[in-house]
Amino acid sequence: MNLFVSTISQGLIWSVMAIGLFITFRILDFPDMTVEGAFPLGAVTTVMFIQHGMNPELAMLIAFIFGCLAGFVTAFMYAKMHIPSLLAGILTMTGLYSVNLRILGKANMSLTKPDNVFNQFGLDKLPTNFNGIFLGIILLTIIIFLLTVFLNTEKGQALIATGDNETMAASLGINTTSMKFIGIMISNGIVALTGGLIAQQNGFADVNMGIGSIVIGLSAIIIGEVIYPNVPLSIRIITIVIGSIVYRVILMLVLQLGFNTNDLKLISAIILAVCLALPTIRAQFFKTFRNGVKVK
């Protein structure tokens, strides 16, 4: 039972990162590799500030701001220096490795201070791992509400239009460059915030903890879309949470079958590949089925 509760807790918290990734990959149609640098940036920033006596909530807010700054660098290289999107993200991600080492002073650091968001406000009195579930639900409710409200504003609609058809958006008078900056910065801010959360839950920060994070986020997005296709944008954001939980449950079941934890990244990649192929497989199946009906 504790294993299942822990899995749900992990799914809820990691879904926060997947929502951040959704902004660039789905709304802006921007393949942003900055994520794998912004995630540990949030982790090392949060741990370092908490270790120096800062309030955990304020440390996470600073981590969010640092993530936004990382997104700004990527957006600047892409929009102003005309560097291809994928390469711009890779360059920022590579540079952030050194930045993270500078902040932390070493490759990893344990969180020895007792105060963190998982044991404040009476959450430490909850049963094991239920604090993560409670905190995840509260944080997701706030983020989904704010993001939904934003996307229904004029700026939010302009962001969506930029991702759908940049040329058309520009012809309507939308400053598409500003929209790219806003979307990429918010995305990486949310990713860095998640890094801070995970670091506090795990009790340490590591400069390499962002490796594979983009696969985890994409898996949550794709699984949610496969389970609930053709739903409104606001509902799609909620399906990401469901997809993240399902993804974590699949990983748990795979590990319970006796697979080595060293194979976790490989398993994650296989799960994502299968999920990406499912729409094509499903379309091919129905096409074959319809052809079969016609022949009869």
Short mmCIF file of N, CA and C in Angstrom, two decimals, residues 113-284:
data_model
loop_
_atom_site.label_atom_id
_atom_site.label_comp_id
_atom_site.label_asym_id
_atom_site.label_seq_id
_atom_site.Cartn_x
_atom_site.Cartn_y
_atom_site.Cartn_z
N LYS A 113 18.98 20.59 6.56
CA LYS A 113 18.06 21.43 7.33
C LYS A 113 16.71 20.72 7.44
N PRO A 114 16.10 20.73 8.62
CA PRO A 114 14.85 20.00 8.82
C PRO A 114 13.65 20.63 8.11
N ASP A 115 13.69 21.93 7.87
CA ASP A 115 12.53 22.61 7.29
C ASP A 115 12.47 22.44 5.79
N ASN A 116 11.35 21.96 5.31
CA ASN A 116 11.05 21.95 3.88
C ASN A 116 9.53 21.92 3.72
N VAL A 117 9.05 22.09 2.49
CA VAL A 117 7.60 22.23 2.27
C VAL A 117 6.82 20.96 2.61
N PHE A 118 7.52 19.83 2.71
CA PHE A 118 6.83 18.57 2.97
C PHE A 118 6.58 18.32 4.46
N ASN A 119 7.19 19.12 5.32
CA ASN A 119 6.93 18.93 6.76
C ASN A 119 6.44 20.21 7.45
N GLN A 120 5.97 21.17 6.63
CA GLN A 120 5.40 22.39 7.19
C GLN A 120 3.88 22.31 7.20
N PHE A 121 3.28 23.25 7.94
CA PHE A 121 1.82 23.37 8.00
C PHE A 121 1.14 22.08 8.47
N GLY A 122 1.84 21.29 9.27
CA GLY A 122 1.27 20.07 9.81
C GLY A 122 1.31 18.88 8.87
N LEU A 123 1.96 19.04 7.69
CA LEU A 123 2.01 17.93 6.72
C LEU A 123 2.81 16.74 7.24
N ASP A 124 3.75 17.01 8.18
CA ASP A 124 4.56 15.92 8.72
C ASP A 124 3.76 15.00 9.63
N LYS A 125 2.56 15.41 9.99
CA LYS A 125 1.70 14.58 10.85
C LYS A 125 0.83 13.61 10.04
N LEU A 126 0.84 13.79 8.71
CA LEU A 126 0.08 12.89 7.85
C LEU A 126 0.79 11.55 7.72
N PRO A 127 0.06 10.49 7.34
CA PRO A 127 0.71 9.18 7.12
C PRO A 127 1.80 9.29 6.06
N THR A 128 2.68 8.32 6.02
CA THR A 128 3.82 8.32 5.09
C THR A 128 3.38 8.53 3.65
N ASN A 129 4.04 9.49 2.98
CA ASN A 129 3.83 9.85 1.58
C ASN A 129 2.53 10.61 1.30
N PHE A 130 1.65 10.72 2.28
CA PHE A 130 0.42 11.46 2.06
C PHE A 130 0.68 12.97 2.01
N ASN A 131 1.80 13.40 2.61
CA ASN A 131 2.13 14.81 2.53
C ASN A 131 2.43 15.22 1.09
N GLY A 132 3.08 14.30 0.33
CA GLY A 132 3.36 14.57 -1.08
C GLY A 132 2.08 14.65 -1.90
N ILE A 133 1.13 13.77 -1.60
CA ILE A 133 -0.15 13.79 -2.31
C ILE A 133 -0.90 15.08 -2.02
N PHE A 134 -0.97 15.45 -0.75
CA PHE A 134 -1.68 16.66 -0.36
C PHE A 134 -1.03 17.90 -0.98
N LEU A 135 0.29 17.99 -0.88
CA LEU A 135 1.01 19.14 -1.44
C LEU A 135 0.88 19.18 -2.96
N GLY A 136 0.96 18.01 -3.59
CA GLY A 136 0.83 17.93 -5.04
C GLY A 136 -0.52 18.41 -5.52
N ILE A 137 -1.58 18.00 -4.83
CA ILE A 137 -2.94 18.41 -5.21
C ILE A 137 -3.11 19.92 -5.06
N ILE A 138 -2.63 20.47 -3.94
CA ILE A 138 -2.74 21.92 -3.71
C ILE A 138 -1.99 22.70 -4.79
N LEU A 139 -0.74 22.30 -5.04
CA LEU A 139 0.09 23.01 -6.02
C LEU A 139 -0.48 22.89 -7.43
N LEU A 140 -0.95 21.69 -7.79
CA LEU A 140 -1.53 21.48 -9.11
C LEU A 140 -2.81 22.29 -9.30
N THR A 141 -3.62 22.37 -8.26
CA THR A 141 -4.85 23.15 -8.33
C THR A 141 -4.53 24.62 -8.62
N ILE A 142 -3.53 25.14 -7.92
CA ILE A 142 -3.13 26.55 -8.12
C ILE A 142 -2.58 26.77 -9.52
N ILE A 143 -1.67 25.90 -9.96
CA ILE A 143 -1.03 26.07 -11.26
C ILE A 143 -2.03 25.90 -12.40
N ILE A 144 -2.86 24.86 -12.33
CA ILE A 144 -3.85 24.63 -13.39
C ILE A 144 -4.85 25.78 -13.46
N PHE A 145 -5.27 26.27 -12.29
CA PHE A 145 -6.21 27.41 -12.26
C PHE A 145 -5.58 28.65 -12.89
N LEU A 146 -4.36 28.98 -12.47
CA LEU A 146 -3.69 30.18 -12.99
C LEU A 146 -3.41 30.05 -14.49
N LEU A 147 -2.97 28.87 -14.91
CA LEU A 147 -2.65 28.65 -16.33
C LEU A 147 -3.91 28.72 -17.19
N THR A 148 -5.00 28.12 -16.69
CA THR A 148 -6.26 28.16 -17.43
C THR A 148 -6.78 29.58 -17.56
N VAL A 149 -6.71 30.35 -16.47
CA VAL A 149 -7.14 31.75 -16.51
C VAL A 149 -6.29 32.54 -17.49
N PHE A 150 -4.95 32.32 -17.43
CA PHE A 150 -4.05 33.03 -18.34
C PHE A 150 -4.34 32.71 -19.80
N LEU A 151 -4.54 31.43 -20.10
CA LEU A 151 -4.77 31.02 -21.49
C LEU A 151 -6.09 31.55 -22.05
N ASN A 152 -6.97 31.97 -21.18
CA ASN A 152 -8.25 32.54 -21.61
C ASN A 152 -8.22 34.07 -21.69
N THR A 153 -7.05 34.64 -21.37
CA THR A 153 -6.89 36.08 -21.53
C THR A 153 -6.44 36.39 -22.95
N GLU A 154 -6.35 37.69 -23.27
CA GLU A 154 -5.90 38.09 -24.60
C GLU A 154 -4.47 37.63 -24.86
N LYS A 155 -3.61 37.78 -23.84
CA LYS A 155 -2.21 37.33 -23.97
C LYS A 155 -2.13 35.82 -24.15
N GLY A 156 -2.95 35.10 -23.39
CA GLY A 156 -2.95 33.65 -23.49
C GLY A 156 -3.40 33.16 -24.86
N GLN A 157 -4.44 33.80 -25.40
CA GLN A 157 -4.92 33.44 -26.73
C GLN A 157 -3.87 33.78 -27.79
N ALA A 158 -3.14 34.87 -27.56
CA ALA A 158 -2.07 35.23 -28.49
C ALA A 158 -0.95 34.19 -28.45
N LEU A 159 -0.67 33.66 -27.26
CA LEU A 159 0.33 32.61 -27.11
C LEU A 159 -0.08 31.36 -27.87
N ILE A 160 -1.34 30.97 -27.73
CA ILE A 160 -1.87 29.80 -28.44
C ILE A 160 -1.81 30.00 -29.95
N ALA A 161 -2.21 31.21 -30.39
CA ALA A 161 -2.20 31.52 -31.83
C ALA A 161 -0.78 31.48 -32.39
N THR A 162 0.19 31.94 -31.61
CA THR A 162 1.60 31.90 -32.04
C THR A 162 2.06 30.47 -32.26
N GLY A 163 1.66 29.59 -31.36
CA GLY A 163 2.04 28.18 -31.50
C GLY A 163 1.32 27.50 -32.65
N ASP A 164 0.06 27.87 -32.89
CA ASP A 164 -0.73 27.23 -33.95
C ASP A 164 -0.25 27.65 -35.34
N ASN A 165 -0.08 28.96 -35.53
CA ASN A 165 0.33 29.47 -36.83
C ASN A 165 0.98 30.84 -36.64
N GLU A 166 2.30 30.83 -36.57
CA GLU A 166 3.02 32.07 -36.26
C GLU A 166 2.81 33.14 -37.32
N THR A 167 2.78 32.75 -38.59
CA THR A 167 2.59 33.73 -39.67
C THR A 167 1.24 34.40 -39.57
N MET A 168 0.21 33.61 -39.34
CA MET A 168 -1.14 34.17 -39.21
C MET A 168 -1.22 35.07 -37.98
N ALA A 169 -0.60 34.62 -36.86
CA ALA A 169 -0.62 35.41 -35.63
C ALA A 169 0.04 36.76 -35.85
N ALA A 170 1.17 36.78 -36.56
CA ALA A 170 1.87 38.03 -36.84
C ALA A 170 1.03 38.95 -37.72
N SER A 171 0.28 38.36 -38.66
CA SER A 171 -0.57 39.17 -39.55
C SER A 171 -1.73 39.80 -38.79
N LEU A 172 -2.08 39.23 -37.63
CA LEU A 172 -3.15 39.78 -36.79
C LEU A 172 -2.63 40.83 -35.80
N GLY A 173 -1.35 41.14 -35.91
CA GLY A 173 -0.77 42.17 -35.05
C GLY A 173 -0.21 41.65 -33.75
N ILE A 174 -0.09 40.33 -33.60
CA ILE A 174 0.46 39.73 -32.37
C ILE A 174 1.98 39.78 -32.41
N ASN A 175 2.56 40.22 -31.33
CA ASN A 175 4.02 40.22 -31.21
C ASN A 175 4.47 38.81 -30.87
N THR A 176 4.73 38.02 -31.90
CA THR A 176 5.04 36.60 -31.70
C THR A 176 6.35 36.40 -30.95
N THR A 177 7.28 37.33 -31.11
CA THR A 177 8.56 37.22 -30.38
C THR A 177 8.32 37.31 -28.88
N SER A 178 7.50 38.26 -28.46
CA SER A 178 7.17 38.40 -27.03
C SER A 178 6.46 37.16 -26.51
N MET A 179 5.58 36.60 -27.33
CA MET A 179 4.85 35.40 -26.91
C MET A 179 5.79 34.22 -26.70
N LYS A 180 6.80 34.12 -27.55
CA LYS A 180 7.79 33.04 -27.39
C LYS A 180 8.57 33.21 -26.09
N PHE A 181 8.96 34.45 -25.82
CA PHE A 181 9.67 34.73 -24.57
C PHE A 181 8.81 34.35 -23.37
N ILE A 182 7.56 34.78 -23.38
CA ILE A 182 6.65 34.52 -22.26
C ILE A 182 6.45 33.02 -22.05
N GLY A 183 6.15 32.30 -23.14
CA GLY A 183 5.89 30.87 -23.05
C GLY A 183 7.09 30.07 -22.57
N ILE A 184 8.25 30.34 -23.15
CA ILE A 184 9.46 29.58 -22.79
C ILE A 184 9.89 29.89 -21.36
N MET A 185 9.76 31.14 -20.95
CA MET A 185 10.14 31.52 -19.59
C MET A 185 9.22 30.89 -18.54
N ILE A 186 7.91 30.95 -18.77
CA ILE A 186 6.97 30.35 -17.81
C ILE A 186 7.19 28.85 -17.72
N SER A 187 7.39 28.22 -18.87
CA SER A 187 7.61 26.77 -18.92
C SER A 187 8.80 26.37 -18.07
N ASN A 188 9.94 27.02 -18.27
CA ASN A 188 11.14 26.64 -17.53
C ASN A 188 11.07 27.07 -16.07
N GLY A 189 10.30 28.10 -15.78
CA GLY A 189 10.08 28.48 -14.39
C GLY A 189 9.34 27.38 -13.63
N ILE A 190 8.32 26.81 -14.27
CA ILE A 190 7.55 25.73 -13.65
C ILE A 190 8.42 24.47 -13.51
N VAL A 191 9.25 24.20 -14.51
CA VAL A 191 10.15 23.05 -14.46
C VAL A 191 11.13 23.19 -13.30
N ALA A 192 11.71 24.38 -13.14
CA ALA A 192 12.66 24.63 -12.05
C ALA A 192 11.96 24.51 -10.70
N LEU A 193 10.72 24.97 -10.63
CA LEU A 193 9.94 24.85 -9.40
C LEU A 193 9.77 23.37 -9.02
N THR A 194 9.50 22.54 -10.02
CA THR A 194 9.37 21.10 -9.78
C THR A 194 10.69 20.51 -9.30
N GLY A 195 11.80 20.98 -9.88
CA GLY A 195 13.11 20.52 -9.44
C GLY A 195 13.34 20.80 -7.97
N GLY A 196 12.90 21.97 -7.51
CA GLY A 196 12.99 22.31 -6.10
C GLY A 196 12.15 21.41 -5.23
N LEU A 197 10.97 21.07 -5.72
CA LEU A 197 10.07 20.16 -4.98
C LEU A 197 10.67 18.77 -4.85
N ILE A 198 11.16 18.24 -5.97
CA ILE A 198 11.73 16.89 -5.98
C ILE A 198 12.96 16.83 -5.09
N ALA A 199 13.78 17.88 -5.12
CA ALA A 199 14.98 17.91 -4.28
C ALA A 199 14.61 17.85 -2.80
N GLN A 200 13.56 18.56 -2.41
CA GLN A 200 13.12 18.53 -1.01
C GLN A 200 12.52 17.18 -0.64
N GLN A 201 11.81 16.58 -1.58
CA GLN A 201 11.22 15.27 -1.30
C GLN A 201 12.29 14.19 -1.19
N ASN A 202 13.32 14.28 -2.05
CA ASN A 202 14.39 13.28 -2.03
C ASN A 202 15.43 13.57 -0.95
N GLY A 203 15.51 14.82 -0.52
CA GLY A 203 16.47 15.19 0.52
C GLY A 203 17.86 15.52 0.00
N PHE A 204 17.98 15.76 -1.30
CA PHE A 204 19.28 16.14 -1.87
C PHE A 204 19.08 16.76 -3.24
N ALA A 205 20.14 17.43 -3.71
CA ALA A 205 20.16 17.97 -5.08
C ALA A 205 21.41 17.46 -5.77
N ASP A 206 21.28 17.18 -7.06
CA ASP A 206 22.39 16.67 -7.85
C ASP A 206 22.36 17.36 -9.21
N VAL A 207 23.52 17.75 -9.70
CA VAL A 207 23.57 18.48 -10.96
C VAL A 207 23.16 17.60 -12.15
N ASN A 208 23.14 16.29 -11.96
CA ASN A 208 22.76 15.37 -13.05
C ASN A 208 21.32 14.89 -12.95
N MET A 209 20.56 15.41 -12.00
CA MET A 209 19.21 14.87 -11.78
C MET A 209 18.22 15.27 -12.88
N GLY A 210 18.64 16.14 -13.81
CA GLY A 210 17.74 16.51 -14.90
C GLY A 210 17.80 15.56 -16.08
N ILE A 211 18.78 14.65 -16.09
CA ILE A 211 18.92 13.72 -17.21
C ILE A 211 17.68 12.82 -17.31
N GLY A 212 17.04 12.84 -18.46
CA GLY A 212 15.85 12.02 -18.67
C GLY A 212 14.56 12.67 -18.22
N SER A 213 14.63 13.86 -17.62
CA SER A 213 13.41 14.51 -17.14
C SER A 213 12.46 14.86 -18.28
N ILE A 214 13.03 15.18 -19.44
CA ILE A 214 12.20 15.53 -20.58
C ILE A 214 11.39 14.33 -21.06
N VAL A 215 11.98 13.13 -20.92
CA VAL A 215 11.26 11.90 -21.30
C VAL A 215 10.10 11.65 -20.34
N ILE A 216 10.34 11.90 -19.05
CA ILE A 216 9.28 11.72 -18.04
C ILE A 216 8.12 12.67 -18.32
N GLY A 217 8.45 13.94 -18.60
CA GLY A 217 7.40 14.92 -18.88
C GLY A 217 6.62 14.59 -20.14
N LEU A 218 7.33 14.23 -21.19
CA LEU A 218 6.65 13.89 -22.46
C LEU A 218 5.79 12.65 -22.32
N SER A 219 6.26 11.68 -21.53
CA SER A 219 5.48 10.46 -21.31
C SER A 219 4.14 10.80 -20.67
N ALA A 220 4.16 11.69 -19.67
CA ALA A 220 2.92 12.09 -19.00
C ALA A 220 1.98 12.77 -19.99
N ILE A 221 2.52 13.65 -20.83
CA ILE A 221 1.70 14.36 -21.81
C ILE A 221 1.09 13.40 -22.82
N ILE A 222 1.93 12.53 -23.38
CA ILE A 222 1.47 11.61 -24.43
C ILE A 222 0.46 10.60 -23.88
N ILE A 223 0.74 10.04 -22.71
CA ILE A 223 -0.19 9.06 -22.12
C ILE A 223 -1.54 9.72 -21.86
N GLY A 224 -1.52 10.94 -21.34
CA GLY A 224 -2.78 11.67 -21.11
C GLY A 224 -3.54 11.88 -22.40
N GLU A 225 -2.83 12.20 -23.48
CA GLU A 225 -3.49 12.45 -24.77
C GLU A 225 -4.01 11.15 -25.38
N VAL A 226 -3.33 10.06 -25.14
CA VAL A 226 -3.79 8.77 -25.66
C VAL A 226 -5.06 8.31 -24.94
N ILE A 227 -5.08 8.51 -23.61
CA ILE A 227 -6.25 8.10 -22.82
C ILE A 227 -7.44 9.00 -23.11
N TYR A 228 -7.18 10.32 -23.22
CA TYR A 228 -8.26 11.29 -23.44
C TYR A 228 -7.96 12.14 -24.68
N PRO A 229 -8.19 11.58 -25.88
CA PRO A 229 -7.93 12.36 -27.10
C PRO A 229 -9.07 13.34 -27.38
N ASN A 230 -8.76 14.38 -28.13
CA ASN A 230 -9.77 15.33 -28.61
C ASN A 230 -10.60 15.96 -27.48
N VAL A 231 -9.91 16.51 -26.50
CA VAL A 231 -10.59 17.22 -25.42
C VAL A 231 -10.15 18.68 -25.43
N PRO A 232 -10.95 19.59 -24.85
CA PRO A 232 -10.56 21.01 -24.82
C PRO A 232 -9.23 21.22 -24.12
N LEU A 233 -8.60 22.36 -24.40
CA LEU A 233 -7.27 22.65 -23.88
C LEU A 233 -7.21 22.60 -22.36
N SER A 234 -8.22 23.18 -21.70
CA SER A 234 -8.22 23.20 -20.23
C SER A 234 -8.29 21.79 -19.65
N ILE A 235 -9.01 20.89 -20.34
CA ILE A 235 -9.10 19.50 -19.89
C ILE A 235 -7.81 18.76 -20.19
N ARG A 236 -7.15 19.14 -21.29
CA ARG A 236 -5.89 18.49 -21.65
C ARG A 236 -4.84 18.69 -20.57
N ILE A 237 -4.88 19.84 -19.93
CA ILE A 237 -3.91 20.10 -18.86
C ILE A 237 -4.14 19.14 -17.70
N ILE A 238 -5.42 18.87 -17.40
CA ILE A 238 -5.75 17.94 -16.33
C ILE A 238 -5.36 16.51 -16.70
N THR A 239 -5.49 16.16 -17.99
CA THR A 239 -5.12 14.81 -18.42
C THR A 239 -3.63 14.54 -18.25
N ILE A 240 -2.83 15.60 -18.22
CA ILE A 240 -1.39 15.45 -18.00
C ILE A 240 -1.14 14.84 -16.62
N VAL A 241 -1.92 15.28 -15.64
CA VAL A 241 -1.80 14.76 -14.27
C VAL A 241 -2.12 13.26 -14.27
N ILE A 242 -3.20 12.90 -14.95
CA ILE A 242 -3.59 11.49 -15.04
C ILE A 242 -2.51 10.69 -15.75
N GLY A 243 -1.97 11.25 -16.85
CA GLY A 243 -0.92 10.58 -17.59
C GLY A 243 0.32 10.37 -16.76
N SER A 244 0.66 11.35 -15.93
CA SER A 244 1.84 11.24 -15.06
C SER A 244 1.67 10.13 -14.03
N ILE A 245 0.47 10.04 -13.45
CA ILE A 245 0.20 8.98 -12.47
C ILE A 245 0.24 7.61 -13.13
N VAL A 246 -0.38 7.49 -14.31
CA VAL A 246 -0.38 6.22 -15.04
C VAL A 246 1.04 5.80 -15.38
N TYR A 247 1.85 6.76 -15.81
CA TYR A 247 3.24 6.50 -16.14
C TYR A 247 3.99 5.95 -14.93
N ARG A 248 3.79 6.57 -13.78
CA ARG A 248 4.46 6.12 -12.56
C ARG A 248 3.98 4.73 -12.13
N VAL A 249 2.70 4.46 -12.32
CA VAL A 249 2.16 3.14 -11.99
C VAL A 249 2.77 2.08 -12.90
N ILE A 250 2.92 2.40 -14.18
CA ILE A 250 3.54 1.46 -15.12
C ILE A 250 4.98 1.15 -14.70
N LEU A 251 5.73 2.20 -14.34
CA LEU A 251 7.10 2.00 -13.88
C LEU A 251 7.14 1.13 -12.63
N MET A 252 6.21 1.39 -11.71
CA MET A 252 6.16 0.60 -10.47
C MET A 252 5.92 -0.87 -10.79
N LEU A 253 4.97 -1.15 -11.68
CA LEU A 253 4.65 -2.53 -12.04
C LEU A 253 5.83 -3.21 -12.72
N VAL A 254 6.52 -2.47 -13.58
CA VAL A 254 7.68 -3.02 -14.28
C VAL A 254 8.78 -3.39 -13.29
N LEU A 255 9.04 -2.50 -12.33
CA LEU A 255 10.07 -2.77 -11.33
C LEU A 255 9.67 -3.92 -10.41
N GLN A 256 8.36 -4.05 -10.16
CA GLN A 256 7.87 -5.16 -9.34
C GLN A 256 8.07 -6.51 -10.03
N LEU A 257 8.18 -6.46 -11.36
CA LEU A 257 8.40 -7.70 -12.11
C LEU A 257 9.85 -8.18 -12.02
N GLY A 258 10.70 -7.35 -11.38
CA GLY A 258 12.08 -7.77 -11.15
C GLY A 258 13.12 -7.11 -12.02
N PHE A 259 12.72 -6.09 -12.79
CA PHE A 259 13.70 -5.39 -13.63
C PHE A 259 14.65 -4.59 -12.75
N ASN A 260 15.88 -4.43 -13.24
CA ASN A 260 16.90 -3.68 -12.51
C ASN A 260 16.60 -2.19 -12.57
N THR A 261 16.80 -1.49 -11.45
CA THR A 261 16.55 -0.05 -11.42
C THR A 261 17.50 0.71 -12.35
N ASN A 262 18.63 0.10 -12.70
CA ASN A 262 19.56 0.73 -13.64
C ASN A 262 18.95 0.84 -15.04
N ASP A 263 17.91 0.04 -15.29
CA ASP A 263 17.26 0.05 -16.60
C ASP A 263 16.11 1.04 -16.67
N LEU A 264 15.96 1.87 -15.63
CA LEU A 264 14.80 2.76 -15.53
C LEU A 264 14.72 3.73 -16.70
N LYS A 265 15.85 4.32 -17.10
CA LYS A 265 15.85 5.27 -18.21
C LYS A 265 15.46 4.57 -19.52
N LEU A 266 15.97 3.35 -19.71
CA LEU A 266 15.65 2.59 -20.91
C LEU A 266 14.16 2.26 -20.93
N ILE A 267 13.64 1.84 -19.78
CA ILE A 267 12.21 1.51 -19.69
C ILE A 267 11.37 2.74 -19.98
N SER A 268 11.79 3.90 -19.44
CA SER A 268 11.07 5.15 -19.67
C SER A 268 11.03 5.48 -21.16
N ALA A 269 12.16 5.31 -21.84
CA ALA A 269 12.24 5.60 -23.27
C ALA A 269 11.34 4.66 -24.07
N ILE A 270 11.30 3.39 -23.67
CA ILE A 270 10.45 2.41 -24.36
C ILE A 270 8.97 2.75 -24.17
N ILE A 271 8.60 3.12 -22.94
CA ILE A 271 7.21 3.49 -22.65
C ILE A 271 6.79 4.68 -23.51
N LEU A 272 7.68 5.69 -23.60
CA LEU A 272 7.37 6.88 -24.40
C LEU A 272 7.24 6.52 -25.87
N ALA A 273 8.14 5.66 -26.38
CA ALA A 273 8.09 5.26 -27.78
C ALA A 273 6.79 4.53 -28.10
N VAL A 274 6.38 3.65 -27.19
CA VAL A 274 5.12 2.91 -27.38
C VAL A 274 3.93 3.86 -27.38
N CYS A 275 3.93 4.79 -26.44
CA CYS A 275 2.83 5.76 -26.34
C CYS A 275 2.75 6.64 -27.58
N LEU A 276 3.92 7.04 -28.10
CA LEU A 276 3.94 7.86 -29.32
C LEU A 276 3.41 7.09 -30.52
N ALA A 277 3.64 5.78 -30.51
CA ALA A 277 3.21 4.95 -31.65
C ALA A 277 1.74 4.54 -31.55
N LEU A 278 1.15 4.63 -30.34
CA LEU A 278 -0.23 4.16 -30.15
C LEU A 278 -1.25 4.82 -31.07
N PRO A 279 -1.23 6.16 -31.25
CA PRO A 279 -2.21 6.77 -32.16
C PRO A 279 -2.12 6.22 -33.58
N THR A 280 -0.89 5.98 -34.06
CA THR A 280 -0.71 5.43 -35.40
C THR A 280 -1.22 3.99 -35.47
N ILE A 281 -0.90 3.23 -34.43
CA ILE A 281 -1.36 1.83 -34.37
C ILE A 281 -2.88 1.77 -34.33
N ARG A 282 -3.48 2.66 -33.51
CA ARG A 282 -4.94 2.69 -33.39
C ARG A 282 -5.59 3.09 -34.71
N ALA A 283 -5.02 4.11 -35.39
CA ALA A 283 -5.57 4.56 -36.67
C ALA A 283 -5.46 3.45 -37.72
N GLN A 284 -4.33 2.74 -37.73
CA GLN A 284 -4.14 1.65 -38.68
C GLN A 284 -5.09 0.51 -38.42
#
